[in-house]
Short mmCIF file of C-alpha atoms and ligand atoms in Angstrom, two decimals:
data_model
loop_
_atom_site.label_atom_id
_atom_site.label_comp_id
_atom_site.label_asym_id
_atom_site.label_seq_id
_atom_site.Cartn_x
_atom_site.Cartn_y
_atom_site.Cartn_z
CA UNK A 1 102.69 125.59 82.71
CA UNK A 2 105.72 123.89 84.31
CA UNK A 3 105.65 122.05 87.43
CA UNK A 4 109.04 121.37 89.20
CA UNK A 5 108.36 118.38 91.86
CA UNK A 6 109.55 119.48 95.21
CA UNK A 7 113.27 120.55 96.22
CA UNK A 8 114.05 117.23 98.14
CA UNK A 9 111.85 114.81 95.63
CA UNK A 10 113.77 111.29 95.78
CA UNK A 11 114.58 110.59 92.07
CA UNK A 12 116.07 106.97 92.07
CA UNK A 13 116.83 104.06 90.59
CA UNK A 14 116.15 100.61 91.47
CA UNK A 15 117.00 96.77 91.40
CA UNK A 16 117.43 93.47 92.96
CA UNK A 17 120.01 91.60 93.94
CA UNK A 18 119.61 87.82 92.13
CA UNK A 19 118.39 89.67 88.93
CA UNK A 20 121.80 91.85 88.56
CA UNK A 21 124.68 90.17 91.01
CA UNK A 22 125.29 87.10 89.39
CA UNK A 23 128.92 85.53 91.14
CA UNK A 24 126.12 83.06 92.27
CA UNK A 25 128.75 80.76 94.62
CA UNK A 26 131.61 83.05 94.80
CA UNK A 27 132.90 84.63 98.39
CA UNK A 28 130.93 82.16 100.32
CA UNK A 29 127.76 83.11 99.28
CA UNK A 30 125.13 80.02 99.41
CA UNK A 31 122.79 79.05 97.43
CA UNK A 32 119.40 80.81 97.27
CA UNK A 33 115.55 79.65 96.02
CA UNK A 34 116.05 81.63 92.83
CA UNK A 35 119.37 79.69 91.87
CA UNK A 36 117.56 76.17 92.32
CA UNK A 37 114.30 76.85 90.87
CA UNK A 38 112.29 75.32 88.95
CA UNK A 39 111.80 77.11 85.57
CA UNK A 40 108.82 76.73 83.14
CA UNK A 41 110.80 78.58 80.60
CA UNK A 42 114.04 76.82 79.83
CA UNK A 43 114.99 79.70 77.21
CA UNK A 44 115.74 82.61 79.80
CA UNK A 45 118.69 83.07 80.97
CA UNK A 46 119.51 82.12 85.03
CA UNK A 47 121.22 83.49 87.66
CA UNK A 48 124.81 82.80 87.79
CA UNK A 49 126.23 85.36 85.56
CA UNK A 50 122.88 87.69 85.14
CA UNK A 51 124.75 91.05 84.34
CA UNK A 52 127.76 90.82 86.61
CA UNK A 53 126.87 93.31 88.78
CA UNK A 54 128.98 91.96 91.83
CA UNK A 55 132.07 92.42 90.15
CA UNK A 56 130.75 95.94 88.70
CA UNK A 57 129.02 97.42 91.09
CA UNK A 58 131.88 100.59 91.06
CA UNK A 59 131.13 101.46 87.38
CA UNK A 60 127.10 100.92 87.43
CA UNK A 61 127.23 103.24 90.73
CA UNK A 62 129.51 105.64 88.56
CA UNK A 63 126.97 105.34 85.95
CA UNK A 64 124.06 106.14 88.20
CA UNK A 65 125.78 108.78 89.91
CA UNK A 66 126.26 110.70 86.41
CA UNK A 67 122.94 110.16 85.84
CA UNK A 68 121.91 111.74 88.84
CA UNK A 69 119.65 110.04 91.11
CA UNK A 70 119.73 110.54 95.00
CA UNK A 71 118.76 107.30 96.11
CA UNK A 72 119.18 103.68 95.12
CA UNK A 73 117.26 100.71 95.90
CA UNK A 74 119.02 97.59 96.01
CA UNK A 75 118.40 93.96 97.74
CA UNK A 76 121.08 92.03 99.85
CA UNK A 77 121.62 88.61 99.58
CA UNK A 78 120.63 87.27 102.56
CA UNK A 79 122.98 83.99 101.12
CA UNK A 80 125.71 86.17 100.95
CA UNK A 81 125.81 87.21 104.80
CA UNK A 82 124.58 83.64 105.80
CA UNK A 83 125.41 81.19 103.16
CA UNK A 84 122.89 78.49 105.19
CA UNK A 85 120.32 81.10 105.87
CA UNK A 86 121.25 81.56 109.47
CA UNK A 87 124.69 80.26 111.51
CA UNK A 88 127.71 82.04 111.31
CA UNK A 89 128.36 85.17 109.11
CA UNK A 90 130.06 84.98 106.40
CA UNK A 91 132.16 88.12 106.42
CA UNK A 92 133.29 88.32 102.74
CA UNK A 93 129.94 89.32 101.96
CA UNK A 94 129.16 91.23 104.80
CA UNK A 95 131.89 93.53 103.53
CA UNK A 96 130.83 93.14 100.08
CA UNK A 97 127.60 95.63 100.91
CA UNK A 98 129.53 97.64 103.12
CA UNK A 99 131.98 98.53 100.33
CA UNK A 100 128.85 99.37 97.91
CA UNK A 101 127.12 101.33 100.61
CA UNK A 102 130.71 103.33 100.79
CA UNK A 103 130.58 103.75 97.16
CA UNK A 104 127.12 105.00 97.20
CA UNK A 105 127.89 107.38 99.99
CA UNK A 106 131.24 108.66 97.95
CA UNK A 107 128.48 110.19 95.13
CA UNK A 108 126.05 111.35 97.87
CA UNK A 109 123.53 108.60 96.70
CA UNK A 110 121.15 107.24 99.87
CA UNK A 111 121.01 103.64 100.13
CA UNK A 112 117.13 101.90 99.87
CA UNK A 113 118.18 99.03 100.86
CA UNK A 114 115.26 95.71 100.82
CA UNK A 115 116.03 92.92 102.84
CA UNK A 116 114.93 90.20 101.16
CA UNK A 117 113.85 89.72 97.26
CA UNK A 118 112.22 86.92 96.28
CA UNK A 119 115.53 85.19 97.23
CA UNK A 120 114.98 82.54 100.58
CA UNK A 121 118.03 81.15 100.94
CA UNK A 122 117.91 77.33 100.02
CA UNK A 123 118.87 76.20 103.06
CA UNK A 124 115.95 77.18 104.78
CA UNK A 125 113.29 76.23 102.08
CA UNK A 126 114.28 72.54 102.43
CA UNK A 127 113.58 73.48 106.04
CA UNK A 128 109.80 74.22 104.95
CA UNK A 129 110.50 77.63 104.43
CA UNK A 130 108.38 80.35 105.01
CA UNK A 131 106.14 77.79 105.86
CA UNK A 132 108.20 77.21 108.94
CA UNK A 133 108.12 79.80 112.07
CA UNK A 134 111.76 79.08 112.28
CA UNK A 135 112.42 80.95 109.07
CA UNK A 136 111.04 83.72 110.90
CA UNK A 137 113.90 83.55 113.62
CA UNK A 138 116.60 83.47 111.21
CA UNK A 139 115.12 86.36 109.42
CA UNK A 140 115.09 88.87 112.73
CA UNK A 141 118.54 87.39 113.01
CA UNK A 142 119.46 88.35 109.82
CA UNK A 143 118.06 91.69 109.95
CA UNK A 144 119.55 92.78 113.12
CA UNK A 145 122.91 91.80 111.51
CA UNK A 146 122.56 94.36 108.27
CA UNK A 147 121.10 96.64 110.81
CA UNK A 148 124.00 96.49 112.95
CA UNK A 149 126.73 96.18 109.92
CA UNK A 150 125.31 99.14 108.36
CA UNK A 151 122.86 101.26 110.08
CA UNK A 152 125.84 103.62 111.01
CA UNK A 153 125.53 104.43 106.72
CA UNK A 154 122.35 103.05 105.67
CA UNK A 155 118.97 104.90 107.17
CA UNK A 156 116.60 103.66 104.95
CA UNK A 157 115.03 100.09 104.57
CA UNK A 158 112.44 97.87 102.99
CA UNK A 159 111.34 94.90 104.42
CA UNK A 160 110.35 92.04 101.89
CA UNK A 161 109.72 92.64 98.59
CA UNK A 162 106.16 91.79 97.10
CA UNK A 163 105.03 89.61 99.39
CA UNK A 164 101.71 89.72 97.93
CA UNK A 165 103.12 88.72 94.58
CA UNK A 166 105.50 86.09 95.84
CA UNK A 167 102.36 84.16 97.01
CA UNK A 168 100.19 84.65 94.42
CA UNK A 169 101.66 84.17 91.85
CA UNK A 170 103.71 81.85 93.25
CA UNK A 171 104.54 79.03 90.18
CA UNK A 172 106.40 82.02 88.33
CA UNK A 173 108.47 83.27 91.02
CA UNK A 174 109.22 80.95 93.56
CA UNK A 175 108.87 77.37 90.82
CA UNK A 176 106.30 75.78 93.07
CA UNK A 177 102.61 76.03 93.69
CA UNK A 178 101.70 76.18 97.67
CA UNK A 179 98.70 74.74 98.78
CA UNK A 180 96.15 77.83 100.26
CA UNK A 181 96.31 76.63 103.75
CA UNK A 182 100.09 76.82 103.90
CA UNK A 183 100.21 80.32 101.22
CA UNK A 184 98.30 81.94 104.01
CA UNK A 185 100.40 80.41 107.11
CA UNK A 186 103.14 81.31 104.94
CA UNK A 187 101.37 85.64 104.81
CA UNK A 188 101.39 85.19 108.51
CA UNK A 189 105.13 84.91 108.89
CA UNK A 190 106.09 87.00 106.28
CA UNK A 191 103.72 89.52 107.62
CA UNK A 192 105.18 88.99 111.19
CA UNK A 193 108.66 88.93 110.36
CA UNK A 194 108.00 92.25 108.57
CA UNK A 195 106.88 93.65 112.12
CA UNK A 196 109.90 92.33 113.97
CA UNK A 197 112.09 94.22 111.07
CA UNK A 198 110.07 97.55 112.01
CA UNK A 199 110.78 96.77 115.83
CA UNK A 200 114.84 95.75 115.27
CA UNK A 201 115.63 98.68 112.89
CA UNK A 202 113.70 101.38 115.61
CA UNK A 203 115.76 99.91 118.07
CA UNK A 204 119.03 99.42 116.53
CA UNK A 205 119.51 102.28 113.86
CA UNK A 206 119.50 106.01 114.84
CA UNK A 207 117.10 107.90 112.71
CA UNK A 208 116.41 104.40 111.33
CA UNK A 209 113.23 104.53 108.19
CA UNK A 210 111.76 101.20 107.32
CA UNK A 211 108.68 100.71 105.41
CA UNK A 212 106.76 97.61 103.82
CA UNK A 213 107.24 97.08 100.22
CA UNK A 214 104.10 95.25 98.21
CA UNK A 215 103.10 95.23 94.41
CA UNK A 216 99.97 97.57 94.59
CA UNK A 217 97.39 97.51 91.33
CA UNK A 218 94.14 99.00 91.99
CA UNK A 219 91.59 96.54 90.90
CA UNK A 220 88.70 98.11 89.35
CA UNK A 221 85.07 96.47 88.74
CA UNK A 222 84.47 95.48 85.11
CA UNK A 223 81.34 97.13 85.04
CA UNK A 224 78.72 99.36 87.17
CA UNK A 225 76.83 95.91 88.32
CA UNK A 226 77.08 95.10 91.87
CA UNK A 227 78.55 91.93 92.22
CA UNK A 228 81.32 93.12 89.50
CA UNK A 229 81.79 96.08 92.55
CA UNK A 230 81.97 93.41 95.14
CA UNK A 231 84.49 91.02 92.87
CA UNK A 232 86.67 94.18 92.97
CA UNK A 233 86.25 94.46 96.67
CA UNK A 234 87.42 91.33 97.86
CA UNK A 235 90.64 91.29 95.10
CA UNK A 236 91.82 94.88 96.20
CA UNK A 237 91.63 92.98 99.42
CA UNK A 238 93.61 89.87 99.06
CA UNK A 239 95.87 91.28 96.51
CA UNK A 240 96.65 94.75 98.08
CA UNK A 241 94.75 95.94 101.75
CA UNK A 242 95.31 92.42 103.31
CA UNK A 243 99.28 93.06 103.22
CA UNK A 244 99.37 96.86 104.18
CA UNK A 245 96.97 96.81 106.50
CA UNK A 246 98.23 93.95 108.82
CA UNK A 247 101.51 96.71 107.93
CA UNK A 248 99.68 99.88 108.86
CA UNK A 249 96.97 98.68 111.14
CA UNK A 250 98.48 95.81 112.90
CA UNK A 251 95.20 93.34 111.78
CA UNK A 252 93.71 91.21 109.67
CA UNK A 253 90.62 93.59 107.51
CA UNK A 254 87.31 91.80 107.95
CA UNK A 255 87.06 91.22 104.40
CA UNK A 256 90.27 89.45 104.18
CA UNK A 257 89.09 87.26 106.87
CA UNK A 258 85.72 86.58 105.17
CA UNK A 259 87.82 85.23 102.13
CA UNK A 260 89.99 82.92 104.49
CA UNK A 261 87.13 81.78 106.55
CA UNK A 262 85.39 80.91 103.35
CA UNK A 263 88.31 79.07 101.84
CA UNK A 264 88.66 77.18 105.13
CA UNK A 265 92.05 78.46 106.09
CA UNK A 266 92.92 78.61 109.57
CA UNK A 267 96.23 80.53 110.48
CA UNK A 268 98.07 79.62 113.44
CA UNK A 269 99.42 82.73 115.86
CA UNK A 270 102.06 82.50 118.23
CA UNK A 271 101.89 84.01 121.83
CA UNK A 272 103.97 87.09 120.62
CA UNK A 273 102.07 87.83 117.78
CA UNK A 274 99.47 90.17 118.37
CA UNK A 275 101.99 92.55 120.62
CA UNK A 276 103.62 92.96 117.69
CA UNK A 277 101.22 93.49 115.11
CA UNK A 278 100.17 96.26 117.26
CA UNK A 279 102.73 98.10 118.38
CA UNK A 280 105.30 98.37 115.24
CA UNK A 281 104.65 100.36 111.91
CA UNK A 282 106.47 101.67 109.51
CA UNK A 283 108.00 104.85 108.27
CA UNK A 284 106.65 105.07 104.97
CA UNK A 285 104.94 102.80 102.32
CA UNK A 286 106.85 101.92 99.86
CA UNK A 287 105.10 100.83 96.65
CA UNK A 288 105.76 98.95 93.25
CA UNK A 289 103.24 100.00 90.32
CA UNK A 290 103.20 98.39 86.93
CA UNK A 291 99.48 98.15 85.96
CA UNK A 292 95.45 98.15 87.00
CA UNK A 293 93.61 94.91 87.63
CA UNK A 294 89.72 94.77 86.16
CA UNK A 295 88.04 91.68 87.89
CA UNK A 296 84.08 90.57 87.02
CA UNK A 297 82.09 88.20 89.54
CA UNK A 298 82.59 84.84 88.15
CA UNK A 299 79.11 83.01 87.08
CA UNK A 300 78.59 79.01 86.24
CA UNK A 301 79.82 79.24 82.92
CA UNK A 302 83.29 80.14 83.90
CA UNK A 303 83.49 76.81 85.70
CA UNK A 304 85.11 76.47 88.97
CA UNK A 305 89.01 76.20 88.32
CA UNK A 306 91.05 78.42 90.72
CA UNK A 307 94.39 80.06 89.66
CA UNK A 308 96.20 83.42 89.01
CA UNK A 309 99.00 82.78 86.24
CA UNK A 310 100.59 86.41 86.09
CA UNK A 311 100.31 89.28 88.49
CA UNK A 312 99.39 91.65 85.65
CA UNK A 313 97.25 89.61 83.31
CA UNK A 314 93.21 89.00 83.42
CA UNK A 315 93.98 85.34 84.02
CA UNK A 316 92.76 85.14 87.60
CA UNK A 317 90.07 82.93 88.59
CA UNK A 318 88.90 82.39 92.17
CA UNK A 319 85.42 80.93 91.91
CA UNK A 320 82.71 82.54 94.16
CA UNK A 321 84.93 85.46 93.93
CA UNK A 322 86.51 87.15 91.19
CA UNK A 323 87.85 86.59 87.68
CA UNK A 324 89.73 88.62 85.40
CA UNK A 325 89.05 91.31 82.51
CA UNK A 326 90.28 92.64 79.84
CA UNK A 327 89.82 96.53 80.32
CA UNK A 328 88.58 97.84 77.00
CA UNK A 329 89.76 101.12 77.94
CA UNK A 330 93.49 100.34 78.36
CA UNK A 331 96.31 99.50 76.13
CA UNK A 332 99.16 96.83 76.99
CA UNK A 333 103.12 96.61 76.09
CA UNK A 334 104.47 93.88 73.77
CA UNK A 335 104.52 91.69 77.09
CA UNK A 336 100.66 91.75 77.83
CA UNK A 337 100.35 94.00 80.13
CA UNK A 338 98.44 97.12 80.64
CA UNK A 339 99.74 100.40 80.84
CA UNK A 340 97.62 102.77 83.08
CA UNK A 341 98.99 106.05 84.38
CA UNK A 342 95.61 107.62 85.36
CA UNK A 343 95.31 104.31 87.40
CA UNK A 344 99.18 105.40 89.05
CA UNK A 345 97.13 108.70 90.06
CA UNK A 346 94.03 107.06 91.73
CA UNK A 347 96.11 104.14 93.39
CA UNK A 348 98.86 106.69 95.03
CA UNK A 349 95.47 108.93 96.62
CA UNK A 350 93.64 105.77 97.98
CA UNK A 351 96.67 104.41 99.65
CA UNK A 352 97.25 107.80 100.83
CA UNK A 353 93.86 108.16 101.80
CA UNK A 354 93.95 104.71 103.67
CA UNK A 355 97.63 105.14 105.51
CA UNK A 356 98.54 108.50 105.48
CA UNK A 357 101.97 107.69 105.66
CA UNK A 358 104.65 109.00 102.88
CA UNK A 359 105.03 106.90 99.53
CA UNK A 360 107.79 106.43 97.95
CA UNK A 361 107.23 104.56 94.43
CA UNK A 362 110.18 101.98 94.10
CA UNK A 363 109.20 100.03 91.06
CA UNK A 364 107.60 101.45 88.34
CA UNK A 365 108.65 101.15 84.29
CA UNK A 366 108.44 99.36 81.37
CA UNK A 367 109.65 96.34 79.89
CA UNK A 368 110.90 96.18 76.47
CA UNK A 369 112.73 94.30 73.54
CA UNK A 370 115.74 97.01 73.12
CA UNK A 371 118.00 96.91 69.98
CA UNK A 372 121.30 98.40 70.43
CA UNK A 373 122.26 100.09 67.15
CA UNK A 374 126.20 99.50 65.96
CA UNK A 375 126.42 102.79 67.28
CA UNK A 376 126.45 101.56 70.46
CA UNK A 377 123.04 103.61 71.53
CA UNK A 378 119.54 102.28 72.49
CA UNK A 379 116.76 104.78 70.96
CA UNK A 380 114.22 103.81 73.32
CA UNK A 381 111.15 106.12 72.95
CA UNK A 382 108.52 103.91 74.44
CA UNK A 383 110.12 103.56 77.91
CA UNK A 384 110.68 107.63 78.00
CA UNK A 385 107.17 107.49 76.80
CA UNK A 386 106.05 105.64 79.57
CA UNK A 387 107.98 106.84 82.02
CA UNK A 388 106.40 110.45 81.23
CA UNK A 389 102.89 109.64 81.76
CA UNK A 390 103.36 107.80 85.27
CA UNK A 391 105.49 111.04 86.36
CA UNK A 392 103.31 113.32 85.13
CA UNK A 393 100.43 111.87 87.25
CA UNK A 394 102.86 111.76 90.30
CA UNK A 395 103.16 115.16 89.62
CA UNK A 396 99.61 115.14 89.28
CA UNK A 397 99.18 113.16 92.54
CA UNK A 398 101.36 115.52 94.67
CA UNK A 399 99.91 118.41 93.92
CA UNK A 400 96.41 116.88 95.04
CA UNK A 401 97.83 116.28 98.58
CA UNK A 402 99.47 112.72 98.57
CA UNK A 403 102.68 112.61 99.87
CA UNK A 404 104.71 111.27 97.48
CA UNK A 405 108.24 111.07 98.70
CA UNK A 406 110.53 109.75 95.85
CA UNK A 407 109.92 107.85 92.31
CA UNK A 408 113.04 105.16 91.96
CA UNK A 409 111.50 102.96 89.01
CA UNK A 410 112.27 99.52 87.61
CA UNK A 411 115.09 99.34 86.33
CA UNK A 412 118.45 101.48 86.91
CA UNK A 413 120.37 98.57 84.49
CA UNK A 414 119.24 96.25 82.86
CA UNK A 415 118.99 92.54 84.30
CA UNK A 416 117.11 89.17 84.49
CA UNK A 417 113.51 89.69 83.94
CA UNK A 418 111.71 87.28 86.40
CA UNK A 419 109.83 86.06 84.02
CA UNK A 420 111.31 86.79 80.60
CA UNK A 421 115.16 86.86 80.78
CA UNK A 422 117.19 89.18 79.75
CA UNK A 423 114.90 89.75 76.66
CA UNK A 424 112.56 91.78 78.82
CA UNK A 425 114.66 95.02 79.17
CA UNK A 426 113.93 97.55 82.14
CA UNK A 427 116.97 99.68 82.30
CA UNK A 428 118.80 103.15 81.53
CA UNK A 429 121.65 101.46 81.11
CA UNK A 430 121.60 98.69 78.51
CA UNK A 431 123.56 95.51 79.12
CA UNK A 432 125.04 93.59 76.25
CA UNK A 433 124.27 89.93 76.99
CA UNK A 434 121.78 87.92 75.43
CA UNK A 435 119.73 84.59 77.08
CA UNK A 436 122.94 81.88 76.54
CA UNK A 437 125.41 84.01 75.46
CA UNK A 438 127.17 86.40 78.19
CA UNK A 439 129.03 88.61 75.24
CA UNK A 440 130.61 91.38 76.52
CA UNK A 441 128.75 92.15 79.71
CA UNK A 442 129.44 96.05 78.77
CA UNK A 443 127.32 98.87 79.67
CA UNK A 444 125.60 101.41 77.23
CA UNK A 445 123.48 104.42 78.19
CA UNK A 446 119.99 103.81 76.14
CA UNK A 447 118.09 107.48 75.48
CA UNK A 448 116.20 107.12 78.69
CA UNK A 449 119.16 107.61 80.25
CA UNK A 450 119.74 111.19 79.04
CA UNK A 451 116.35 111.82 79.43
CA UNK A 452 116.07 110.95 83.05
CA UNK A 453 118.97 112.96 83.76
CA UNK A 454 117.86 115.91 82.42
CA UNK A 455 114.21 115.64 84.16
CA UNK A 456 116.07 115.17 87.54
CA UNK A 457 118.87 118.26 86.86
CA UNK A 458 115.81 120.48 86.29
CA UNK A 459 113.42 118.76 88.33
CA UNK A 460 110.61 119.07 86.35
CA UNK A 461 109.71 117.19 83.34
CA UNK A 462 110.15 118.62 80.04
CA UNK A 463 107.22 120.97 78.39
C1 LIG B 1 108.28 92.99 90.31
C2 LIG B 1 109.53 92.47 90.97
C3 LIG B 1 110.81 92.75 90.23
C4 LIG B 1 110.68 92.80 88.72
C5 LIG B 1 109.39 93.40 88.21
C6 LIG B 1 109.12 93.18 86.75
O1 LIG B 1 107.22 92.16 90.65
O2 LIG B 1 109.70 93.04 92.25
O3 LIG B 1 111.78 91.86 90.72
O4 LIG B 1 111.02 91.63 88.14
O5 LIG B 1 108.27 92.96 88.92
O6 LIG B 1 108.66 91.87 86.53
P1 LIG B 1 109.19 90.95 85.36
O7 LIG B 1 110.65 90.77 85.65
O8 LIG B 1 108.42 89.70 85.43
O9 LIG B 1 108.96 91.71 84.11
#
């Protein structure tokens, strides 16, 4: 039996802005934490070409648009409108994402627009960064200024991308470890300049959508015992509920605040905070899904070292409270980690369960070492593979009562894996660039991208 998904399903495609853009200093754009930092692997390629897509942005969208999808989820460069983080605009790259909003608009392809992506501008993190309450100031400013720009075009918006994973596993993506006392000050602002972006867009965009937009893996216990359950309980907590419910609920869950109270953090509030937390939600969740976590209870013989090295991995160690597994039961890709559709299922239904607010997936895929024959094609198998099995349990999902709004996965080109280069390969649309060497730049459409364009013509995957 065929299933087609429902008449106004959002098929997209997604990306970021410092992974694709490149142009990394030109039209007054300043300098952001992902052009300065610190990287453990030299090898990868940076950030200052990445795959050009500021200079191409008219034949990717072209590309897109022939492959069909209705919406597209890209970042601004919050260096690009304020080079210094806040101060004056700088208007050459205000208009830059007004012109690719147009362009957008021109193929009747909806804007998803995140405001921020792992990308602080540098200006502010020698200012302490998120650390800082000021950062939080010259956020709202910034937001109300894309609001304003381009709420006239541009209904739909995502606050800050993966908070949850921008803290934890914070060496990889941000170059730096921060101490737990200031990581959690640091959730506190994010979180609260997430609720002032629910408040400004309401206010300032007609028909204005805005939803949070965390990394959400299930974490499952590594076996029936009860502290294994309880290990699971308190990671789904601090790596998922903690962010969408202070989203959703306005608060801090009680076992969130166990873990901080027993890890001695102490987060500071400011007078306005609690009228916001409780009076501005969002729209919709929006969701990124790559993997499951399984987590044991950690005993003596693990020791006591704390850390979490990759947000898909088993190495994660919190002593007293949970440490990784390798699920038997689960295979991984060529990058280490697991692939778990029946886990997409389960995770879409309990955050339904727990918000009942629309989901929309916007990350979800599978990284891979592509060859591109001399043909000029990419015969990739394993990502339409993939791909297949996490659609076929949304599928699977909807039509066990979550509503699931849209699937825009990772990635609609290729670009700069945040951890592996360019050798880590998301896209439809294959790039030709290696780590050092920027070749031709030139685009190529890999299988997947045939494939995805017929599932979204038919709507419906193939039998
Ligand atoms: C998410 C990020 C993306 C993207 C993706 C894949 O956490 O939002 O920016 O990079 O993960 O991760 P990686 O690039 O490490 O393979």
């Amino acid at each position: 039996m065929t299933h087609r998904f429902p008449d106004n399903f959002l098929w997209g495609a997604s990306i970021s802005a410092h992974q694709t853009e490149g142009a990394y200093q030109s039209d007054g754009k300043g300098l952001s934490v992902q052009d300065t930092r610190q990287r453990d692997n030299h090898e990868i390629a940076d950030f200052t070409v990445a795959v050009d897509h500021y200079h191409r942005y008219k034949e990717d969208i072209r590309l897109l648009a022939e492959m069909g999808i209705k919406i597209f989820r890209f970042s601004i460069a919050w260096t690009r409108i304020f080079p210094n983080g806040r101060g004056e605009v700088n208007e050459a790259g205000l208009q830059h994402y007004s012109d690719v909003i147009d362009e957008l608009l021109k193929y009747n392809i909806q804007p998803y627009i995140t405001l921020n992506h792992f990308d602080l501008p540098q200006a502010l993190e020698e200012e302490g960064g998120w650390s800082a309450r000021t950062t939080v100031d010259a956020f709202v400013t910034y937001a109300e200024t894309v609001f304003s720009a381009y709420g006239d075009r541009a209904k739909n918006w995502l606050t800050i991308n993966e908070p949850n994973i921008m803290l934890l596993v914070d060496k990889k993506i941000l170059g730096k470890e921060i101490p737990l006392q200031e990581k959690y000050q640091q959730f506190h602002h994010l979180m609260i300049a997430e609720k002032y972006a629910f408040k400004r867009c309401h206010e300032l965009i007609d028909d204005g959508k805005i939803g949070p937009v965390p990394n959400i893996s299930l974490v499952y216990p590594a076996t029936s015992k009860p502290l294994d359950n309880q290990a699971a309980l308190y990671f789904n907590s601090v790596r998922n509920w903690a962010y969408l419910d202070f989203s959703c609920f306005g608060l801090y869950n009680a076992v969130f605040k166990d873990y901080l109270k027993r890890k001695n953090v102490k987060i500071t509030f400011a007078p306005e905070d609690q009228e916001l937390m409780e009076n501005h939600f969002p729209d919709f969740v929006a969701m990124n899904f790559y993997t499951t976590v399984t987590v044991e209870k950690p005993t003596q013989k693990d020791g006591m070292a704390n850390g979490i090295s990759d947000q898909q991995s088993e190495d994660i160690m919190e002593w007293g409270f949970y440490k990784g597994f390798t699920n038997p039961y689960l295979q991984k890709n060529e990058f280490n980690w697991t692939i778990d559709p029946d886990g997409l299922k389960t995770t879409l239904q309990t955050l339904y369960d727990r918000y009942h607010l629309p989901i929309i997936i916007t990350e979800n895929g599978l990284g891979a070492k592509d060859e591109l024959t001399e043909a000029g094609q990419v015969h990739d198998t394993y990502r339409i593979n993939y791909l297949q099995q996490h659609i076929e349990q949304c599928q699977q999902a909807i039509e066990a009562g979550v509503d699931l709004i849209g699937y825009s996965p990772w990635s609609a080109i290729d670009l700069i894996s945040v951890h592996e280069g360019i050798s880590k390969r998301y896209g439809f649309i294959y790039v030709d660039r290696t780590e050092h060497d920027e070749k031709t730049l030139a685009r190529h459409k890999k299988d997947s991208f045939y494939w995805y364009q017929s599932l979204i013509k038919t709507n419906q995957l193939p039998s």
